[in-house]
Each structure stands twice: as C-alpha cells, then as structure tokens.
C-alpha cells in the first residue's frame, strides 16, 4: 500500500518570503501522479499543482512549484512571494496510474503567512 | 457551475441514529468518491464508484454504505452512528481518465453525540 508522509505539522513565514513544504511517499509503482492540495479555513479542497511521475520536468503554477525527486520519493512544494491568502493546510497526495483514481493523502502541513 | 454539491453542510446526530449524506455532480463524471477528514488529519477514502451500479470499499468503509443508481448521485449512508464517525465528509468526482483532476464538494460537518 502507498503511504504519504508530511513531516512538518506546522510552518510559519513572513509575507513575501519563500517557503518549502516537504512530502515523501512510499510506493512500488513506476507510474503515478502526485498532487498538492490547499485547504483554507473554509475546508474547501483546492488543487494547487500536480505532477506526473513520468515527467522529469518539475511542475509550476505561477508562484507554486515542486521539486520532484523520483528516486528519493520526494515531492516538495515551494511557494514564492508568499501572500496572506496562502495561509491554509496543505496536503500532499498520491494517486496510482492504474485502476480507480484513489487519492492517498498525507497528514497535512499547517502554513501561516504572517503580515 | 454547481460542480459537486453535498447536503447537508452541518448535522448533529445522536448515537445510534442513521442518516444519509447526499452528493450530486453535474459534470458527467464517471468516478465518485467519499472521503472523511478527522481533526488534524488528511482525508481517508471511505467508498468509491467507477460508474452507475458499481461501488467498492476504500480504506475506512466500516459503518457506512453507498449506492450509485445514477451517474450524478452518490449518497453515503451512516447506519447506527457512533462518536468515532464525527468528522468532515467530502464527496468528490472525476473523469475516468488516469490522473485526472478530482473535484471536491465543500464538505459536510457531522457530529455524533
């Protein structure tokens, strides 16, 4: 079974700083997908970024980028020029390529952006 | 665009009561899911469905039942509610293509007292 681990329960940075959230996962699969979801206080689950394991190039979405290290099974999220609206829980998630599209989530990192 | 709609948003149940969480999506998605999120934790899969008439257990199915009679609807039934079922429940849906984006509803807060 796949597992996802987020080792940083909480993080806090100042507005405009850059912050990196860590995620490691365990799988025997070769092809899969990785995701970062944002969950603000409203509890809505918002997709931030996704990465296909067969792609070597790291995914980017505006101020959000990932560092995907397949051999190390590491998938960190970098938020540049952090904004107050980035304050939220962030979840790393894994999805197998085969079969039903079931997400396996990490425990989450609570990120606070301070003014 | 409605997307994934869950009802009710909030509910308090007494131990032993039963209830159904409703979920409907208007995106013609094949796959639908129910997740639960306990305080301070990530989401865990309860049940999922790959199409009308087809359902399967996820990681934490005990105490729940589902049905999928139409593409749009995927209700979650709680039988004999227990305090351990106090959680936030999320319904989600996606197209069947591998790695497709999963769309979540806004969540249903359930407290069992």
PDB file of C-alpha atoms in Angstrom:
ATOM      1  CA  UNK A   1       0.000   0.000   0.000  1.00  0.00           C
ATOM      2  CA  UNK A   2       1.095   3.513  -0.698  1.00  0.00           C
ATOM      3  CA  UNK A   3       1.847   5.932   2.111  1.00  0.00           C
ATOM      4  CA  UNK A   4       2.414   9.670   2.117  1.00  0.00           C
ATOM      5  CA  UNK A   5       4.309  11.462   4.873  1.00  0.00           C
ATOM      6  CA  UNK A   6       4.444  15.157   5.611  1.00  0.00           C
ATOM      7  CA  UNK A   7       6.972  15.688   8.377  1.00  0.00           C
ATOM      8  CA  UNK A   8       6.218  19.342   9.103  1.00  0.00           C
ATOM      9  CA  UNK A   9       2.955  19.681  11.063  1.00  0.00           C
ATOM     10  CA  UNK A  10       3.200  23.486  11.117  1.00  0.00           C
ATOM     11  CA  UNK A  11       5.190  26.207   9.398  1.00  0.00           C
ATOM     12  CA  UNK A  12       5.140  29.966   9.631  1.00  0.00           C
ATOM     13  CA  UNK A  13       6.796  32.598   7.433  1.00  0.00           C
ATOM     14  CA  UNK A  14       6.566  36.301   6.794  1.00  0.00           C
ATOM     15  CA  UNK A  15       4.639  37.676   3.867  1.00  0.00           C
ATOM     16  CA  UNK A  16       6.692  37.811   0.629  1.00  0.00           C
ATOM     17  CA  UNK A  17       9.110  35.134   1.828  1.00  0.00           C
ATOM     18  CA  UNK A  18       9.610  31.800   0.113  1.00  0.00           C
ATOM     19  CA  UNK A  19       8.582  28.634   1.896  1.00  0.00           C
ATOM     20  CA  UNK A  20       9.064  24.956   1.078  1.00  0.00           C
ATOM     21  CA  UNK A  21       6.774  22.203   2.306  1.00  0.00           C
ATOM     22  CA  UNK A  22       8.116  18.661   2.389  1.00  0.00           C
ATOM     23  CA  UNK A  23       6.476  15.418   1.322  1.00  0.00           C
ATOM     24  CA  UNK A  24       7.791  11.903   0.949  1.00  0.00           C
ATOM     25  CA  UNK A  25       5.912   8.868  -0.248  1.00  0.00           C
ATOM     26  CA  UNK A  26       6.356   5.168  -0.500  1.00  0.00           C
ATOM     27  CA  UNK A  27       5.290   3.106  -3.485  1.00  0.00           C
ATOM     28  CA  UNK A  28       6.463   0.251  -5.651  1.00  0.00           C
ATOM     29  CA  UNK A  29       4.720   1.706  -8.692  1.00  0.00           C
ATOM     30  CA  UNK A  30       6.697   3.268 -11.512  1.00  0.00           C
ATOM     31  CA  UNK A  31       3.943   5.452 -12.955  1.00  0.00           C
ATOM     32  CA  UNK A  32       1.763   7.583 -10.728  1.00  0.00           C
ATOM     33  CA  UNK A  33       0.617  11.123 -10.009  1.00  0.00           C
ATOM     34  CA  UNK A  34       1.375  13.466  -7.152  1.00  0.00           C
ATOM     35  CA  UNK A  35      -0.675  16.427  -6.017  1.00  0.00           C
ATOM     36  CA  UNK A  36      -0.634  19.312  -3.586  1.00  0.00           C
ATOM     37  CA  UNK A  37      -3.997  20.432  -2.264  1.00  0.00           C
ATOM     38  CA  UNK A  38      -4.696  23.593  -0.287  1.00  0.00           C
ATOM     39  CA  UNK A  39      -7.386  23.631   2.373  1.00  0.00           C
ATOM     40  CA  UNK A  40      -8.202  27.116   3.731  1.00  0.00           C
ATOM     41  CA  UNK A  41     -10.294  27.588   6.881  1.00  0.00           C
ATOM     42  CA  UNK A  42     -13.428  27.116   4.763  1.00  0.00           C
ATOM     43  CA  UNK A  43     -12.332  23.454   4.416  1.00  0.00           C
ATOM     44  CA  UNK A  44     -12.675  23.543   0.641  1.00  0.00           C
ATOM     45  CA  UNK A  45     -10.110  21.312  -1.089  1.00  0.00           C
ATOM     46  CA  UNK A  46      -8.305  23.294  -3.793  1.00  0.00           C
ATOM     47  CA  UNK A  47      -5.872  21.695  -6.205  1.00  0.00           C
ATOM     48  CA  UNK A  48      -2.621  23.655  -6.214  1.00  0.00           C
ATOM     49  CA  UNK A  49      -0.393  21.635  -8.500  1.00  0.00           C
ATOM     50  CA  UNK A  50       0.037  18.163  -9.950  1.00  0.00           C
ATOM     51  CA  UNK A  51       2.994  16.157 -11.216  1.00  0.00           C
ATOM     52  CA  UNK A  52       3.112  13.122 -13.477  1.00  0.00           C
ATOM     53  CA  UNK A  53       5.821  10.719 -12.367  1.00  0.00           C
ATOM     54  CA  UNK A  54       6.915  10.002 -15.929  1.00  0.00           C
ATOM     55  CA  UNK A  55       7.755  13.680 -16.458  1.00  0.00           C
ATOM     56  CA  UNK A  56      11.214  14.747 -15.362  1.00  0.00           C
ATOM     57  CA  UNK A  57      10.364  18.424 -15.552  1.00  0.00           C
ATOM     58  CA  UNK A  58       9.067  19.887 -12.325  1.00  0.00           C
ATOM     59  CA  UNK A  59       5.553  21.312 -12.474  1.00  0.00           C
ATOM     60  CA  UNK A  60       4.981  25.025 -11.904  1.00  0.00           C
ATOM     61  CA  UNK A  61       1.833  27.092 -11.454  1.00  0.00           C
ATOM     62  CA  UNK A  62       2.522  30.788 -11.045  1.00  0.00           C
ATOM     63  CA  UNK A  63       4.085  31.202  -7.561  1.00  0.00           C
ATOM     64  CA  UNK A  64       3.881  27.477  -6.842  1.00  0.00           C
ATOM     65  CA  UNK A  65       6.459  24.957  -7.972  1.00  0.00           C
ATOM     66  CA  UNK A  66       7.513  21.489  -6.989  1.00  0.00           C
ATOM     67  CA  UNK A  67      10.799  19.678  -6.585  1.00  0.00           C
ATOM     68  CA  UNK A  68      10.077  16.123  -7.665  1.00  0.00           C
ATOM     69  CA  UNK A  69      12.818  13.635  -6.881  1.00  0.00           C
ATOM     70  CA  UNK A  70      11.546  10.277  -8.089  1.00  0.00           C
ATOM     71  CA  UNK A  71      14.448   8.171  -6.879  1.00  0.00           C
ATOM     72  CA  UNK A  72      14.247   9.693  -3.424  1.00  0.00           C
ATOM     73  CA  UNK A  73      10.425   9.556  -3.487  1.00  0.00           C
ATOM     74  CA  UNK A  74      10.274  13.176  -2.503  1.00  0.00           C
ATOM     75  CA  UNK A  75       7.803  15.817  -3.657  1.00  0.00           C
ATOM     76  CA  UNK A  76       8.222  19.230  -2.048  1.00  0.00           C
ATOM     77  CA  UNK A  77       6.149  22.349  -2.720  1.00  0.00           C
ATOM     78  CA  UNK A  78       7.764  25.770  -2.975  1.00  0.00           C
ATOM     79  CA  UNK A  79       5.659  28.874  -2.568  1.00  0.00           C
ATOM     80  CA  UNK A  80       7.390  32.033  -3.746  1.00  0.00           C
ATOM     81  CA  UNK A  81       6.448  35.565  -2.716  1.00  0.00           C
ATOM     82  CA  UNK A  82       4.038  34.185  -0.136  1.00  0.00           C
ATOM     83  CA  UNK A  83       0.783  36.013   0.424  1.00  0.00           C
ATOM     84  CA  UNK A  84      -1.628  36.190   3.347  1.00  0.00           C
ATOM     85  CA  UNK A  85      -4.130  34.223   1.284  1.00  0.00           C
ATOM     86  CA  UNK A  86      -1.716  31.299   1.191  1.00  0.00           C
ATOM     87  CA  UNK A  87      -2.475  30.631   4.851  1.00  0.00           C
ATOM     88  CA  UNK A  88      -4.045  27.156   4.883  1.00  0.00           C
ATOM     89  CA  UNK A  89      -3.497  23.469   5.434  1.00  0.00           C
ATOM     90  CA  UNK A  90      -1.541  21.884   2.611  1.00  0.00           C
ATOM     91  CA  UNK A  91      -1.900  18.224   1.767  1.00  0.00           C
ATOM     92  CA  UNK A  92       0.354  16.124  -0.376  1.00  0.00           C
ATOM     93  CA  UNK A  93      -1.438  13.278  -2.171  1.00  0.00           C
ATOM     94  CA  UNK A  94      -0.549  10.244  -4.266  1.00  0.00           C
ATOM     95  CA  UNK A  95      -2.557   8.537  -7.000  1.00  0.00           C
ATOM     96  CA  UNK A  96      -1.737   5.320  -8.794  1.00  0.00           C
ATOM     97  CA  UNK A  97      -1.816   5.375 -12.567  1.00  0.00           C
ATOM     98  CA  UNK A  98      -3.738   2.128 -12.807  1.00  0.00           C
ATOM     99  CA  UNK A  99      -7.199   1.439 -11.508  1.00  0.00           C
ATOM    100  CA  UNK A 100      -9.640   3.795  -9.865  1.00  0.00           C
ATOM    101  CA  UNK A 101      -8.309   7.268  -9.178  1.00  0.00           C
ATOM    102  CA  UNK A 102      -7.984   6.987  -5.434  1.00  0.00           C
ATOM    103  CA  UNK A 103      -6.011   9.648  -3.619  1.00  0.00           C
ATOM    104  CA  UNK A 104      -3.824   8.791  -0.638  1.00  0.00           C
ATOM    105  CA  UNK A 105      -3.228  11.855   1.498  1.00  0.00           C
ATOM    106  CA  UNK A 106      -0.500  12.886   3.893  1.00  0.00           C
ATOM    107  CA  UNK A 107      -1.304  14.285   7.317  1.00  0.00           C
ATOM    108  CA  UNK A 108      -1.006  17.873   6.193  1.00  0.00           C
ATOM    109  CA  UNK A 109       1.114  20.927   6.999  1.00  0.00           C
ATOM    110  CA  UNK A 110      -0.494  23.990   8.530  1.00  0.00           C
ATOM    111  CA  UNK A 111       1.078  27.031   6.890  1.00  0.00           C
ATOM    112  CA  UNK A 112       0.665  30.500   8.349  1.00  0.00           C
ATOM    113  CA  UNK A 113       1.748  33.594   6.466  1.00  0.00           C
ATOM    114  CA  UNK A 114       2.352  36.487   8.841  1.00  0.00           C
ATOM    115  CA  UNK A 115       1.958  40.133   7.788  1.00  0.00           C
TER     116      UNK A 115
ATOM    117  CA  UNK B   1     -21.340  25.876 -12.429  1.00  0.00           C
ATOM    118  CA  UNK B   2     -22.538  23.772  -9.492  1.00  0.00           C
ATOM    119  CA  UNK B   3     -19.769  21.118  -9.628  1.00  0.00           C
ATOM    120  CA  UNK B   4     -20.037  18.730  -6.677  1.00  0.00           C
ATOM    121  CA  UNK B   5     -22.844  19.527  -4.261  1.00  0.00           C
ATOM    122  CA  UNK B   6     -23.187  17.976  -0.822  1.00  0.00           C
ATOM    123  CA  UNK B   7     -26.053  18.215   1.641  1.00  0.00           C
ATOM    124  CA  UNK B   8     -26.403  18.805   4.497  1.00  0.00           C
ATOM    125  CA  UNK B   9     -23.442  21.028   5.329  1.00  0.00           C
ATOM    126  CA  UNK B  10     -23.852  20.557   9.070  1.00  0.00           C
ATOM    127  CA  UNK B  11     -25.596  17.876  11.119  1.00  0.00           C
ATOM    128  CA  UNK B  12     -25.655  16.706  14.695  1.00  0.00           C
ATOM    129  CA  UNK B  13     -26.648  13.082  15.230  1.00  0.00           C
ATOM    130  CA  UNK B  14     -27.322  11.131  18.363  1.00  0.00           C
ATOM    131  CA  UNK B  15     -25.571   7.817  18.920  1.00  0.00           C
ATOM    132  CA  UNK B  16     -27.453   5.053  17.158  1.00  0.00           C
ATOM    133  CA  UNK B  17     -29.254   7.303  14.690  1.00  0.00           C
ATOM    134  CA  UNK B  18     -28.907   6.870  10.945  1.00  0.00           C
ATOM    135  CA  UNK B  19     -28.659   9.414   8.172  1.00  0.00           C
ATOM    136  CA  UNK B  20     -27.746   9.869   4.545  1.00  0.00           C
ATOM    137  CA  UNK B  21     -25.296  12.407   3.171  1.00  0.00           C
ATOM    138  CA  UNK B  22     -26.335  13.408  -0.307  1.00  0.00           C
ATOM    139  CA  UNK B  23     -23.894  14.099  -3.130  1.00  0.00           C
ATOM    140  CA  UNK B  24     -24.594  15.087  -6.699  1.00  0.00           C
ATOM    141  CA  UNK B  25     -22.352  16.254  -9.517  1.00  0.00           C
ATOM    142  CA  UNK B  26     -23.299  17.900 -12.782  1.00  0.00           C
ATOM    143  CA  UNK B  27     -20.066  17.309 -14.698  1.00  0.00           C
ATOM    144  CA  UNK B  28     -20.993  13.852 -16.057  1.00  0.00           C
ATOM    145  CA  UNK B  29     -18.055  12.331 -14.208  1.00  0.00           C
ATOM    146  CA  UNK B  30     -17.727   8.564 -14.138  1.00  0.00           C
ATOM    147  CA  UNK B  31     -15.904   8.323 -10.840  1.00  0.00           C
ATOM    148  CA  UNK B  32     -17.233   9.445  -7.496  1.00  0.00           C
ATOM    149  CA  UNK B  33     -15.753   9.188  -4.015  1.00  0.00           C
ATOM    150  CA  UNK B  34     -16.484   9.702  -0.353  1.00  0.00           C
ATOM    151  CA  UNK B  35     -13.674  10.779   1.958  1.00  0.00           C
ATOM    152  CA  UNK B  36     -13.652  11.615   5.632  1.00  0.00           C
ATOM    153  CA  UNK B  37     -11.314  14.012   7.388  1.00  0.00           C
ATOM    154  CA  UNK B  38     -10.771  13.655  11.110  1.00  0.00           C
ATOM    155  CA  UNK B  39      -9.406  16.637  13.071  1.00  0.00           C
ATOM    156  CA  UNK B  40      -5.789  17.416  12.190  1.00  0.00           C
ATOM    157  CA  UNK B  41      -5.598  14.605   9.663  1.00  0.00           C
ATOM    158  CA  UNK B  42      -5.614  14.092   5.936  1.00  0.00           C
ATOM    159  CA  UNK B  43      -8.553  12.687   4.040  1.00  0.00           C
ATOM    160  CA  UNK B  44      -9.223   8.961   4.005  1.00  0.00           C
ATOM    161  CA  UNK B  45     -11.266   7.147   1.369  1.00  0.00           C
ATOM    162  CA  UNK B  46     -14.487   5.545   2.583  1.00  0.00           C
ATOM    163  CA  UNK B  47     -16.095   4.279  -0.645  1.00  0.00           C
ATOM    164  CA  UNK B  48     -15.795   4.960  -4.320  1.00  0.00           C
ATOM    165  CA  UNK B  49     -17.680   4.243  -7.526  1.00  0.00           C
ATOM    166  CA  UNK B  50     -16.403   3.927 -11.093  1.00  0.00           C
ATOM    167  CA  UNK B  51     -19.860   4.158 -12.629  1.00  0.00           C
ATOM    168  CA  UNK B  52     -23.567   3.690 -12.056  1.00  0.00           C
ATOM    169  CA  UNK B  53     -24.247   0.392 -10.307  1.00  0.00           C
ATOM    170  CA  UNK B  54     -20.603  -0.157  -9.314  1.00  0.00           C
ATOM    171  CA  UNK B  55     -19.225   0.630  -5.862  1.00  0.00           C
ATOM    172  CA  UNK B  56     -16.218  -0.520  -3.881  1.00  0.00           C
ATOM    173  CA  UNK B  57     -14.720  -0.103  -0.434  1.00  0.00           C
ATOM    174  CA  UNK B  58     -11.953   2.299   0.331  1.00  0.00           C
ATOM    175  CA  UNK B  59      -9.660   2.479   3.328  1.00  0.00           C
ATOM    176  CA  UNK B  60     -12.261   3.064   6.066  1.00  0.00           C
ATOM    177  CA  UNK B  61     -15.653   1.604   4.962  1.00  0.00           C
ATOM    178  CA  UNK B  62     -16.927   0.195   8.261  1.00  0.00           C
ATOM    179  CA  UNK B  63     -20.168   1.768   9.434  1.00  0.00           C
ATOM    180  CA  UNK B  64     -21.078   3.167   6.017  1.00  0.00           C
ATOM    181  CA  UNK B  65     -22.969   2.130   2.917  1.00  0.00           C
ATOM    182  CA  UNK B  66     -23.248   3.646  -0.536  1.00  0.00           C
ATOM    183  CA  UNK B  67     -25.217   3.231  -3.710  1.00  0.00           C
ATOM    184  CA  UNK B  68     -24.838   4.610  -7.219  1.00  0.00           C
ATOM    185  CA  UNK B  69     -28.068   4.309  -9.145  1.00  0.00           C
ATOM    186  CA  UNK B  70     -27.306   7.244 -11.465  1.00  0.00           C
ATOM    187  CA  UNK B  71     -24.169   8.898 -12.825  1.00  0.00           C
ATOM    188  CA  UNK B  72     -24.969  12.091 -10.952  1.00  0.00           C
ATOM    189  CA  UNK B  73     -25.728  10.868  -7.433  1.00  0.00           C
ATOM    190  CA  UNK B  74     -23.647   9.037  -4.841  1.00  0.00           C
ATOM    191  CA  UNK B  75     -25.277   9.074  -1.389  1.00  0.00           C
ATOM    192  CA  UNK B  76     -23.436   7.917   1.736  1.00  0.00           C
ATOM    193  CA  UNK B  77     -25.470   6.158   4.398  1.00  0.00           C
ATOM    194  CA  UNK B  78     -24.408   6.100   8.047  1.00  0.00           C
ATOM    195  CA  UNK B  79     -26.037   3.318   9.997  1.00  0.00           C
ATOM    196  CA  UNK B  80     -26.077   3.345  13.811  1.00  0.00           C
ATOM    197  CA  UNK B  81     -23.972   6.486  14.189  1.00  0.00           C
ATOM    198  CA  UNK B  82     -21.066   6.327  16.635  1.00  0.00           C
ATOM    199  CA  UNK B  83     -18.896   9.106  18.114  1.00  0.00           C
ATOM    200  CA  UNK B  84     -15.978   7.786  16.031  1.00  0.00           C
ATOM    201  CA  UNK B  85     -17.880   8.921  12.933  1.00  0.00           C
ATOM    202  CA  UNK B  86     -17.648  12.555  13.983  1.00  0.00           C
ATOM    203  CA  UNK B  87     -15.761  14.004  11.043  1.00  0.00           C
ATOM    204  CA  UNK B  88     -15.929  16.186   7.974  1.00  0.00           C
ATOM    205  CA  UNK B  89     -17.119  14.265   4.940  1.00  0.00           C
ATOM    206  CA  UNK B  90     -16.126  15.153   1.409  1.00  0.00           C
ATOM    207  CA  UNK B  91     -17.707  13.913  -1.761  1.00  0.00           C
ATOM    208  CA  UNK B  92     -15.615  14.125  -4.922  1.00  0.00           C
ATOM    209  CA  UNK B  93     -15.787  13.214  -8.578  1.00  0.00           C
ATOM    210  CA  UNK B  94     -13.566  12.896 -11.637  1.00  0.00           C
ATOM    211  CA  UNK B  95     -13.440  11.683 -15.209  1.00  0.00           C
ATOM    212  CA  UNK B  96     -12.238   8.132 -15.630  1.00  0.00           C
ATOM    213  CA  UNK B  97      -9.003   9.033 -17.392  1.00  0.00           C
ATOM    214  CA  UNK B  98      -5.891   8.260 -15.443  1.00  0.00           C
ATOM    215  CA  UNK B  99      -4.560  11.063 -13.266  1.00  0.00           C
ATOM    216  CA  UNK B 100      -7.462  13.359 -13.920  1.00  0.00           C
ATOM    217  CA  UNK B 101      -8.230  16.176 -11.541  1.00  0.00           C
ATOM    218  CA  UNK B 102     -10.533  15.211  -8.696  1.00  0.00           C
ATOM    219  CA  UNK B 103     -13.150  17.828  -7.829  1.00  0.00           C
ATOM    220  CA  UNK B 104     -14.280  18.076  -4.233  1.00  0.00           C
ATOM    221  CA  UNK B 105     -17.512  19.242  -2.692  1.00  0.00           C
ATOM    222  CA  UNK B 106     -17.452  21.763   0.139  1.00  0.00           C
ATOM    223  CA  UNK B 107     -17.707  19.169   2.880  1.00  0.00           C
ATOM    224  CA  UNK B 108     -20.330  18.083   5.391  1.00  0.00           C
ATOM    225  CA  UNK B 109     -19.588  18.537   9.092  1.00  0.00           C
ATOM    226  CA  UNK B 110     -21.065  15.683  11.113  1.00  0.00           C
ATOM    227  CA  UNK B 111     -21.033  15.466  14.894  1.00  0.00           C
ATOM    228  CA  UNK B 112     -22.255  12.372  16.729  1.00  0.00           C
ATOM    229  CA  UNK B 113     -23.142  12.945  20.380  1.00  0.00           C
TER     230      UNK B 113
END
